[in-house]
PDB file of C-alpha atoms in Angstrom:
ATOM      1  CA  MET A  63     201.071-105.143  18.753  1.00  0.00           C
ATOM      2  CA  ASP A  64     198.591-103.287  20.934  1.00  0.00           C
ATOM      3  CA  VAL A  65     195.131-102.039  20.031  1.00  0.00           C
ATOM      4  CA  LEU A  66     196.121 -98.366  20.022  1.00  0.00           C
ATOM      5  CA  SER A  67     198.912 -99.029  17.519  1.00  0.00           C
ATOM      6  CA  LEU A  68     196.526-100.941  15.268  1.00  0.00           C
ATOM      7  CA  LYS A  69     193.936 -98.171  15.571  1.00  0.00           C
ATOM      8  CA  THR A  70     196.588 -95.624  14.595  1.00  0.00           C
ATOM      9  CA  PHE A  71     197.683 -97.755  11.639  1.00  0.00           C
ATOM     10  CA  GLU A  72     194.080 -98.209  10.474  1.00  0.00           C
ATOM     11  CA  THR A  73     193.364 -94.473  10.693  1.00  0.00           C
ATOM     12  CA  VAL A  74     196.485 -93.488   8.746  1.00  0.00           C
ATOM     13  CA  ALA A  75     195.553 -96.033   6.062  1.00  0.00           C
ATOM     14  CA  ARG A  76     192.002 -94.679   5.780  1.00  0.00           C
ATOM     15  CA  GLN A  77     193.041 -91.006   5.842  1.00  0.00           C
ATOM     16  CA  GLY A  78     195.986 -91.476   3.495  1.00  0.00           C
ATOM     17  CA  GLY A  79     198.458 -89.638   5.690  1.00  0.00           C
ATOM     18  CA  ILE A  80     199.647 -88.487   9.111  1.00  0.00           C
ATOM     19  CA  THR A  81     197.873 -85.112   9.091  1.00  0.00           C
ATOM     20  CA  GLY A  82     194.391 -86.505   8.537  1.00  0.00           C
ATOM     21  CA  ALA A  83     194.952 -89.294  11.064  1.00  0.00           C
ATOM     22  CA  ALA A  84     196.091 -86.815  13.717  1.00  0.00           C
ATOM     23  CA  GLN A  85     192.909 -84.805  13.240  1.00  0.00           C
ATOM     24  CA  VAL A  86     190.688 -87.888  13.513  1.00  0.00           C
ATOM     25  CA  LEU A  87     192.505 -89.230  16.581  1.00  0.00           C
ATOM     26  CA  HIS A  88     192.821 -85.765  18.211  1.00  0.00           C
ATOM     27  CA  THR A  89     196.557 -86.001  18.775  1.00  0.00           C
ATOM     28  CA  VAL A  90     199.761 -84.465  17.413  1.00  0.00           C
ATOM     29  CA  GLN A  91     201.438 -85.753  14.260  1.00  0.00           C
ATOM     30  CA  SER A  92     204.603 -86.771  16.110  1.00  0.00           C
ATOM     31  CA  ASN A  93     202.615 -89.293  18.166  1.00  0.00           C
ATOM     32  CA  ILE A  94     201.192 -90.835  15.010  1.00  0.00           C
ATOM     33  CA  THR A  95     204.622 -91.053  13.386  1.00  0.00           C
ATOM     34  CA  GLN A  96     206.150 -92.630  16.486  1.00  0.00           C
ATOM     35  CA  ARG A  97     203.481 -95.337  16.741  1.00  0.00           C
ATOM     36  CA  ILE A  98     203.679 -96.248  13.052  1.00  0.00           C
ATOM     37  CA  ARG A  99     207.471 -96.516  13.214  1.00  0.00           C
ATOM     38  CA  ALA A 100     207.280 -98.634  16.376  1.00  0.00           C
ATOM     39  CA  LEU A 101     204.749-100.969  14.738  1.00  0.00           C
ATOM     40  CA  GLU A 102     206.887-101.300  11.616  1.00  0.00           C
ATOM     41  CA  SER A 103     209.942-102.002  13.778  1.00  0.00           C
ATOM     42  CA  GLU A 104     208.076-104.668  15.747  1.00  0.00           C
ATOM     43  CA  LEU A 105     206.949-106.405  12.565  1.00  0.00           C
ATOM     44  CA  GLY A 106     210.217-105.873  10.720  1.00  0.00           C
ATOM     45  CA  LEU A 107     208.239-104.664   7.711  1.00  0.00           C
ATOM     46  CA  ALA A 108     207.405-101.356   6.056  1.00  0.00           C
ATOM     47  CA  LEU A 109     203.662-100.786   6.196  1.00  0.00           C
ATOM     48  CA  PHE A 110     203.558 -97.551   4.166  1.00  0.00           C
ATOM     49  CA  LYS A 111     205.255 -95.968   1.188  1.00  0.00           C
ATOM     50  CA  ARG A 112     205.913 -92.296   1.893  1.00  0.00           C
ATOM     51  CA  HIS A 113     205.571 -89.763  -0.933  1.00  0.00           C
ATOM     52  CA  SER A 114     204.750 -86.089  -1.415  1.00  0.00           C
ATOM     53  CA  ARG A 115     201.011 -86.723  -1.686  1.00  0.00           C
ATOM     54  CA  GLY A 116     200.760 -88.684   1.556  1.00  0.00           C
ATOM     55  CA  MET A 117     201.180 -92.333   2.493  1.00  0.00           C
ATOM     56  CA  GLU A 118     200.262 -95.480   0.571  1.00  0.00           C
ATOM     57  CA  LEU A 119     199.999 -99.004   1.945  1.00  0.00           C
ATOM     58  CA  THR A 120     202.680-101.517   1.020  1.00  0.00           C
ATOM     59  CA  ARG A 121     201.705-105.125   0.299  1.00  0.00           C
ATOM     60  CA  ALA A 122     202.387-105.943   3.943  1.00  0.00           C
ATOM     61  CA  GLY A 123     200.168-103.035   5.009  1.00  0.00           C
ATOM     62  CA  GLN A 124     197.381-104.225   2.710  1.00  0.00           C
ATOM     63  CA  ARG A 125     197.550-107.686   4.287  1.00  0.00           C
ATOM     64  CA  LEU A 126     197.477-106.267   7.823  1.00  0.00           C
ATOM     65  CA  LEU A 127     194.645-103.760   7.318  1.00  0.00           C
ATOM     66  CA  PRO A 128     191.685-106.232   7.344  1.00  0.00           C
ATOM     67  CA  TYR A 129     192.932-107.702  10.636  1.00  0.00           C
ATOM     68  CA  ALA A 130     193.349-104.241  12.137  1.00  0.00           C
ATOM     69  CA  ASP A 131     189.809-103.387  11.015  1.00  0.00           C
ATOM     70  CA  ARG A 132     188.403-106.472  12.720  1.00  0.00           C
ATOM     71  CA  ILE A 133     190.297-105.939  15.980  1.00  0.00           C
ATOM     72  CA  VAL A 134     189.344-102.270  16.243  1.00  0.00           C
ATOM     73  CA  ALA A 135     185.702-103.060  15.429  1.00  0.00           C
ATOM     74  CA  LEU A 136     185.637-105.775  18.099  1.00  0.00           C
ATOM     75  CA  MET A 137     187.030-103.345  20.683  1.00  0.00           C
ATOM     76  CA  VAL A 138     184.330-100.788  19.882  1.00  0.00           C
ATOM     77  CA  GLU A 139     181.665-103.477  20.074  1.00  0.00           C
ATOM     78  CA  ALA A 140     183.045-104.799  23.373  1.00  0.00           C
ATOM     79  CA  GLN A 141     183.032-101.326  24.914  1.00  0.00           C
ATOM     80  CA  ALA A 142     179.438-100.729  23.808  1.00  0.00           C
ATOM     81  CA  ALA A 143     178.344-104.109  25.168  1.00  0.00           C
ATOM     82  CA  ALA A 144     180.037-103.463  28.518  1.00  0.00           C
ATOM     83  CA  LYS A 145     178.450-100.026  28.892  1.00  0.00           C
ATOM     84  CA  GLY A 146     174.992-101.174  27.836  1.00  0.00           C
ATOM     85  CA  GLU A 147     172.522 -99.200  25.742  1.00  0.00           C
ATOM     86  CA  GLU A 148     171.435 -97.107  28.741  1.00  0.00           C
ATOM     87  CA  ALA A 149     174.961 -95.722  29.176  1.00  0.00           C
ATOM     88  CA  SER A 150     175.781 -95.510  25.450  1.00  0.00           C
ATOM     89  CA  PRO A 151     172.935 -95.036  22.957  1.00  0.00           C
ATOM     90  CA  ALA A 152     173.263 -97.440  20.023  1.00  0.00           C
ATOM     91  CA  ALA A 153     173.716 -96.481  16.394  1.00  0.00           C
ATOM     92  CA  LEU A 154     172.697 -98.332  13.236  1.00  0.00           C
ATOM     93  CA  ALA A 155     174.099 -97.564   9.769  1.00  0.00           C
ATOM     94  CA  ILE A 156     172.158 -99.091   6.868  1.00  0.00           C
ATOM     95  CA  GLY A 157     172.916 -99.089   3.149  1.00  0.00           C
ATOM     96  CA  SER A 158     170.263 -99.477   0.468  1.00  0.00           C
ATOM     97  CA  MET A 159     169.560 -99.304  -3.241  1.00  0.00           C
ATOM     98  CA  GLU A 160     167.551 -96.229  -4.236  1.00  0.00           C
ATOM     99  CA  THR A 161     164.541 -98.324  -5.225  1.00  0.00           C
ATOM    100  CA  THR A 162     164.446-100.209  -1.918  1.00  0.00           C
ATOM    101  CA  ALA A 163     164.903 -97.014   0.075  1.00  0.00           C
ATOM    102  CA  ALA A 164     161.987 -95.393  -1.758  1.00  0.00           C
ATOM    103  CA  VAL A 165     159.429 -98.179  -1.337  1.00  0.00           C
ATOM    104  CA  ARG A 166     160.414-100.859   1.168  1.00  0.00           C
ATOM    105  CA  LEU A 167     162.347 -99.058   3.897  1.00  0.00           C
ATOM    106  CA  PRO A 168     159.949 -96.323   5.120  1.00  0.00           C
ATOM    107  CA  PRO A 169     157.502 -98.702   6.915  1.00  0.00           C
ATOM    108  CA  LEU A 170     160.380-100.856   8.173  1.00  0.00           C
ATOM    109  CA  LEU A 171     162.296 -97.904   9.604  1.00  0.00           C
ATOM    110  CA  ALA A 172     159.112 -96.454  11.091  1.00  0.00           C
ATOM    111  CA  SER A 173     158.472 -99.723  12.941  1.00  0.00           C
ATOM    112  CA  TYR A 174     162.062 -99.843  14.155  1.00  0.00           C
ATOM    113  CA  ARG A 175     161.916 -96.255  15.402  1.00  0.00           C
ATOM    114  CA  ARG A 176     158.714 -96.935  17.336  1.00  0.00           C
ATOM    115  CA  LEU A 177     160.261 -99.978  19.036  1.00  0.00           C
ATOM    116  CA  TYR A 178     163.764 -98.584  19.625  1.00  0.00           C
ATOM    117  CA  PRO A 179     163.639 -94.773  19.650  1.00  0.00           C
ATOM    118  CA  GLN A 180     167.047 -94.546  21.375  1.00  0.00           C
ATOM    119  CA  VAL A 181     168.902 -95.934  18.335  1.00  0.00           C
ATOM    120  CA  ALA A 182     170.421 -93.351  15.966  1.00  0.00           C
ATOM    121  CA  ILE A 183     169.821 -94.535  12.374  1.00  0.00           C
ATOM    122  CA  SER A 184     171.748 -93.398   9.302  1.00  0.00           C
ATOM    123  CA  LEU A 185     171.098 -94.401   5.684  1.00  0.00           C
ATOM    124  CA  GLU A 186     173.495 -94.536   2.718  1.00  0.00           C
ATOM    125  CA  THR A 187     172.078 -95.174  -0.760  1.00  0.00           C
ATOM    126  CA  GLY A 188     173.899 -96.371  -3.853  1.00  0.00           C
ATOM    127  CA  PRO A 189     174.228 -99.149  -6.436  1.00  0.00           C
ATOM    128  CA  THR A 190     174.783-102.764  -5.391  1.00  0.00           C
ATOM    129  CA  ALA A 191     178.540-102.758  -6.062  1.00  0.00           C
ATOM    130  CA  ALA A 192     179.094 -99.651  -3.927  1.00  0.00           C
ATOM    131  CA  LEU A 193     176.929-101.038  -1.119  1.00  0.00           C
ATOM    132  CA  ILE A 194     178.891-104.285  -1.014  1.00  0.00           C
ATOM    133  CA  ASP A 195     182.062-102.233  -0.655  1.00  0.00           C
ATOM    134  CA  ALA A 196     180.468-100.133   2.100  1.00  0.00           C
ATOM    135  CA  VAL A 197     179.715-103.288   4.113  1.00  0.00           C
ATOM    136  CA  LEU A 198     183.192-104.737   3.543  1.00  0.00           C
ATOM    137  CA  GLN A 199     184.791-101.432   4.592  1.00  0.00           C
ATOM    138  CA  ARG A 200     182.482-101.223   7.655  1.00  0.00           C
ATOM    139  CA  ARG A 201     180.971 -97.886   6.628  1.00  0.00           C
ATOM    140  CA  VAL A 202     177.566 -99.473   7.180  1.00  0.00           C
ATOM    141  CA  ASP A 203     176.442-102.359   9.411  1.00  0.00           C
ATOM    142  CA  GLY A 204     174.402-103.979   6.651  1.00  0.00           C
ATOM    143  CA  ALA A 205     172.905-103.183   3.260  1.00  0.00           C
ATOM    144  CA  PHE A 206     170.069-104.072   0.894  1.00  0.00           C
ATOM    145  CA  ILE A 207     171.394-105.253  -2.480  1.00  0.00           C
ATOM    146  CA  ALA A 208     170.025-107.044  -5.534  1.00  0.00           C
ATOM    147  CA  GLY A 209     170.823-110.769  -5.429  1.00  0.00           C
ATOM    148  CA  PRO A 210     172.455-113.076  -6.031  1.00  0.00           C
ATOM    149  CA  LEU A 211     175.378-112.639  -3.629  1.00  0.00           C
ATOM    150  CA  ASP A 212     178.769-113.995  -4.659  1.00  0.00           C
ATOM    151  CA  ASN A 213     181.186-112.960  -1.904  1.00  0.00           C
ATOM    152  CA  HIS A 214     182.285-115.399   0.797  1.00  0.00           C
ATOM    153  CA  ALA A 215     183.139-112.542   3.166  1.00  0.00           C
ATOM    154  CA  LEU A 216     179.445-111.610   3.352  1.00  0.00           C
ATOM    155  CA  VAL A 217     176.284-113.372   4.455  1.00  0.00           C
ATOM    156  CA  GLY A 218     172.820-112.424   3.215  1.00  0.00           C
ATOM    157  CA  GLN A 219     169.176-113.070   3.993  1.00  0.00           C
ATOM    158  CA  VAL A 220     166.253-112.609   1.614  1.00  0.00           C
ATOM    159  CA  ALA A 221     164.403-109.433   2.538  1.00  0.00           C
ATOM    160  CA  PHE A 222     162.050-108.800  -0.402  1.00  0.00           C
ATOM    161  CA  GLU A 223     161.029-110.318  -3.734  1.00  0.00           C
ATOM    162  CA  GLU A 224     160.690-107.784  -6.548  1.00  0.00           C
ATOM    163  CA  GLU A 225     159.049-108.117  -9.969  1.00  0.00           C
ATOM    164  CA  LEU A 226     161.029-106.193 -12.575  1.00  0.00           C
ATOM    165  CA  VAL A 227     159.116-104.514 -15.409  1.00  0.00           C
ATOM    166  CA  LEU A 228     159.934-102.323 -18.375  1.00  0.00           C
ATOM    167  CA  VAL A 229     158.573 -98.836 -17.687  1.00  0.00           C
ATOM    168  CA  SER A 230     157.549 -96.360 -20.348  1.00  0.00           C
ATOM    169  CA  SER A 231     155.375 -93.303 -20.740  1.00  0.00           C
ATOM    170  CA  ALA A 232     151.677 -94.106 -20.389  1.00  0.00           C
ATOM    171  CA  ASN A 233     151.320 -92.931 -24.017  1.00  0.00           C
ATOM    172  CA  TRP A 234     153.443 -95.856 -25.249  1.00  0.00           C
ATOM    173  CA  THR A 235     150.775 -98.530 -25.052  1.00  0.00           C
ATOM    174  CA  ARG A 236     152.247-101.498 -26.937  1.00  0.00           C
ATOM    175  CA  PRO A 237     155.322-103.427 -25.767  1.00  0.00           C
ATOM    176  CA  SER A 238     156.247-104.029 -29.423  1.00  0.00           C
ATOM    177  CA  GLU A 239     156.824-100.323 -30.042  1.00  0.00           C
ATOM    178  CA  LEU A 240     159.495 -99.972 -27.345  1.00  0.00           C
ATOM    179  CA  GLY A 241     162.238-101.356 -29.600  1.00  0.00           C
ATOM    180  CA  ARG A 242     161.259 -99.005 -32.398  1.00  0.00           C
ATOM    181  CA  ARG A 243     161.341 -96.083 -29.977  1.00  0.00           C
ATOM    182  CA  LEU A 244     164.872 -97.021 -28.901  1.00  0.00           C
ATOM    183  CA  GLU A 245     166.031 -97.236 -32.527  1.00  0.00           C
ATOM    184  CA  ASN A 246     164.540 -93.798 -33.195  1.00  0.00           C
ATOM    185  CA  GLY A 247     166.376 -92.040 -30.395  1.00  0.00           C
ATOM    186  CA  ALA A 248     164.594 -92.907 -27.141  1.00  0.00           C
ATOM    187  CA  ALA A 249     167.071 -93.652 -24.338  1.00  0.00           C
ATOM    188  CA  ALA A 250     167.552 -96.605 -22.054  1.00  0.00           C
ATOM    189  CA  ILE A 251     167.415 -94.743 -18.735  1.00  0.00           C
ATOM    190  CA  MET A 252     169.394 -96.402 -15.954  1.00  0.00           C
ATOM    191  CA  PHE A 253     171.385 -95.900 -12.794  1.00  0.00           C
ATOM    192  CA  LYS A 254     175.154 -95.526 -12.992  1.00  0.00           C
ATOM    193  CA  THR A 255     177.663 -98.378 -13.342  1.00  0.00           C
ATOM    194  CA  GLY A 256     177.550-100.834 -10.441  1.00  0.00           C
ATOM    195  CA  CYS A 257     173.761-101.102 -10.366  1.00  0.00           C
ATOM    196  CA  SER A 258     172.500-104.679 -10.622  1.00  0.00           C
ATOM    197  CA  TYR A 259     169.277-103.541 -12.309  1.00  0.00           C
ATOM    198  CA  ARG A 260     171.370-101.800 -14.982  1.00  0.00           C
ATOM    199  CA  GLN A 261     173.135-105.073 -15.794  1.00  0.00           C
ATOM    200  CA  ARG A 262     169.813-106.897 -16.096  1.00  0.00           C
ATOM    201  CA  PHE A 263     168.388-104.070 -18.227  1.00  0.00           C
ATOM    202  CA  GLU A 264     171.243-104.151 -20.732  1.00  0.00           C
ATOM    203  CA  GLN A 265     171.069-107.949 -20.936  1.00  0.00           C
ATOM    204  CA  LEU A 266     167.308-107.853 -21.450  1.00  0.00           C
ATOM    205  CA  LEU A 267     167.534-105.309 -24.283  1.00  0.00           C
ATOM    206  CA  SER A 268     170.108-107.487 -26.032  1.00  0.00           C
ATOM    207  CA  GLU A 269     167.987-110.635 -25.593  1.00  0.00           C
ATOM    208  CA  ARG A 270     164.953-108.893 -27.087  1.00  0.00           C
ATOM    209  CA  GLY A 271     166.914-107.947 -30.195  1.00  0.00           C
ATOM    210  CA  TRP A 272     167.342-104.285 -29.260  1.00  0.00           C
ATOM    211  CA  PRO A 273     171.138-104.039 -29.099  1.00  0.00           C
ATOM    212  CA  ARG A 274     171.267-100.471 -30.424  1.00  0.00           C
ATOM    213  CA  PHE A 275     170.281 -97.947 -27.799  1.00  0.00           C
ATOM    214  CA  THR A 276     171.462 -94.739 -26.160  1.00  0.00           C
ATOM    215  CA  ARG A 277     172.223 -94.910 -22.430  1.00  0.00           C
ATOM    216  CA  LEU A 278     171.081 -92.105 -20.174  1.00  0.00           C
ATOM    217  CA  GLU A 279     172.593 -92.421 -16.698  1.00  0.00           C
ATOM    218  CA  MET A 280     170.839 -90.810 -13.748  1.00  0.00           C
ATOM    219  CA  GLY A 281     171.686 -90.678 -10.062  1.00  0.00           C
ATOM    220  CA  THR A 282     168.200 -90.595  -8.576  1.00  0.00           C
ATOM    221  CA  LEU A 283     165.021 -92.628  -8.874  1.00  0.00           C
ATOM    222  CA  GLU A 284     162.952 -89.463  -9.150  1.00  0.00           C
ATOM    223  CA  GLY A 285     165.010 -88.391 -12.157  1.00  0.00           C
ATOM    224  CA  ILE A 286     164.493 -91.724 -13.907  1.00  0.00           C
ATOM    225  CA  LEU A 287     160.740 -91.728 -13.331  1.00  0.00           C
ATOM    226  CA  GLY A 288     160.414 -88.125 -14.440  1.00  0.00           C
ATOM    227  CA  CYS A 289     162.298 -88.713 -17.700  1.00  0.00           C
ATOM    228  CA  VAL A 290     160.317 -91.880 -18.462  1.00  0.00           C
ATOM    229  CA  ALA A 291     157.036 -90.026 -17.931  1.00  0.00           C
ATOM    230  CA  ALA A 292     158.273 -87.247 -20.244  1.00  0.00           C
ATOM    231  CA  GLU A 293     158.919 -89.812 -23.047  1.00  0.00           C
ATOM    232  CA  VAL A 294     162.692 -89.446 -22.917  1.00  0.00           C
ATOM    233  CA  GLY A 295     163.036 -93.234 -22.880  1.00  0.00           C
ATOM    234  CA  ILE A 296     162.330 -96.451 -20.988  1.00  0.00           C
ATOM    235  CA  SER A 297     163.730 -98.096 -17.875  1.00  0.00           C
ATOM    236  CA  LEU A 298     163.727-101.382 -15.933  1.00  0.00           C
ATOM    237  CA  LEU A 299     162.441-101.029 -12.370  1.00  0.00           C
ATOM    238  CA  PRO A 300     160.592-102.970  -9.667  1.00  0.00           C
ATOM    239  CA  ARG A 301     156.825-102.880 -10.213  1.00  0.00           C
ATOM    240  CA  ALA A 302     156.387-101.736  -6.599  1.00  0.00           C
ATOM    241  CA  VAL A 303     158.351 -98.564  -7.396  1.00  0.00           C
ATOM    242  CA  VAL A 304     155.981 -97.678 -10.241  1.00  0.00           C
ATOM    243  CA  ASP A 305     152.907 -98.521  -8.183  1.00  0.00           C
ATOM    244  CA  ASN A 306     154.075 -96.131  -5.455  1.00  0.00           C
ATOM    245  CA  ALA A 307     155.328 -93.348  -7.741  1.00  0.00           C
ATOM    246  CA  SER A 308     153.728 -89.935  -7.348  1.00  0.00           C
ATOM    247  CA  ASN A 309     153.407 -89.728 -11.161  1.00  0.00           C
ATOM    248  CA  LYS A 310     152.273 -93.321 -11.711  1.00  0.00           C
ATOM    249  CA  THR A 311     149.347 -92.276 -13.934  1.00  0.00           C
ATOM    250  CA  ALA A 312     151.943 -90.989 -16.449  1.00  0.00           C
ATOM    251  CA  LEU A 313     153.749 -94.361 -16.490  1.00  0.00           C
ATOM    252  CA  ARG A 314     153.022 -97.764 -17.999  1.00  0.00           C
ATOM    253  CA  CYS A 315     154.471-101.179 -17.037  1.00  0.00           C
ATOM    254  CA  HIS A 316     155.307-103.804 -19.659  1.00  0.00           C
ATOM    255  CA  PRO A 317     156.291-107.426 -18.944  1.00  0.00           C
ATOM    256  CA  ALA A 318     160.073-107.682 -19.031  1.00  0.00           C
ATOM    257  CA  LYS A 319     160.286-111.115 -20.644  1.00  0.00           C
ATOM    258  CA  GLY A 320     156.720-111.978 -21.546  1.00  0.00           C
ATOM    259  CA  LYS A 321     156.516-113.567 -18.121  1.00  0.00           C
ATOM    260  CA  ARG A 322     157.274-112.517 -14.572  1.00  0.00           C
ATOM    261  CA  LEU A 323     160.898-111.478 -14.071  1.00  0.00           C
ATOM    262  CA  SER A 324     161.670-111.541 -10.355  1.00  0.00           C
ATOM    263  CA  VAL A 325     164.777-110.715  -8.352  1.00  0.00           C
ATOM    264  CA  GLN A 326     165.506-111.099  -4.663  1.00  0.00           C
ATOM    265  CA  THR A 327     166.576-108.163  -2.546  1.00  0.00           C
ATOM    266  CA  LEU A 328     169.067-109.391   0.051  1.00  0.00           C
ATOM    267  CA  PHE A 329     170.148-107.832   3.329  1.00  0.00           C
ATOM    268  CA  ILE A 330     173.873-108.446   3.697  1.00  0.00           C
ATOM    269  CA  ARG A 331     176.422-108.091   6.492  1.00  0.00           C
ATOM    270  CA  ARG A 332     179.979-109.215   7.188  1.00  0.00           C
ATOM    271  CA  ARG A 333     180.348-112.924   7.885  1.00  0.00           C
ATOM    272  CA  ASP A 334     183.235-112.483  10.324  1.00  0.00           C
ATOM    273  CA  GLU A 335     181.397-110.160  12.711  1.00  0.00           C
ATOM    274  CA  HIS A 336     178.813-110.904  15.349  1.00  0.00           C
ATOM    275  CA  PRO A 337     175.989-108.384  14.829  1.00  0.00           C
ATOM    276  CA  GLY A 338     175.437-105.923  17.633  1.00  0.00           C
ATOM    277  CA  GLN A 339     172.119-105.640  19.411  1.00  0.00           C
ATOM    278  CA  ALA A 340     170.836-102.792  17.236  1.00  0.00           C
ATOM    279  CA  LEU A 341     171.530-104.779  14.065  1.00  0.00           C
ATOM    280  CA  GLN A 342     170.088-108.002  15.511  1.00  0.00           C
ATOM    281  CA  ARG A 343     166.815-106.231  16.263  1.00  0.00           C
ATOM    282  CA  PHE A 344     166.706-104.780  12.745  1.00  0.00           C
ATOM    283  CA  MET A 345     167.234-108.199  11.169  1.00  0.00           C
ATOM    284  CA  ARG A 346     164.451-109.674  13.304  1.00  0.00           C
ATOM    285  CA  LEU A 347     162.060-107.113  11.843  1.00  0.00           C
ATOM    286  CA  LEU A 348     162.946-108.384   8.364  1.00  0.00           C
TER     287      LEU A 348
END
């Protein structure tokens, strides 16, 4: 097996077919087909199932793909290290929860940009489950998620400590009335499935004896805060998010459990990869 064959295999697997892989690799489809067949012949195994909709990995292909990912990633890293940052400007892809991106990241990214202006930074936001997948699939170099972390393929460091609070309209003054509001039609406003805060929110409502509630899923932090301020319902968010909200005077924080409910925000990366220089510098800033 050579690196080019593994790169071709990886690209076909990610694109789901020969046509997409040929476009990504800037070559003709016959070259892609020839390399895949040669690799399958060398291994004595079928790596793909061919069908009218494209190509699907066999069990053997699924087992090979993580190794191909690692080898290709190491080759890219080795080339960048050999060229040096002067010859090849570095790039840094970061993933983050919406709440962390809104409050914690701006000063951190500003500091990083001042120190290393040559690094191209990209940011992907999403719920914790999606961010973990993004790191595992190497779409991002590292990501901020809500702890704890339970995946041996990843390693994490504590980045921030957040206090979680129930958030309502400023007109809802007493914590005791929140349950009554939920029973009378107010919504539990939360991010979509895969969000760690959503899981904690649902558990908290059940523990407080408020099992009956209507879920309202939203994709943005601004949407959640706006609906809470408009008395559509309540949410569970980091106190720092409310303190920094543009409409914070229309919001009220209530203790989540009668005492401080804290959660750690972790910065995670793949355990099996040595971080490049751009990522090392970012982690030092944390």
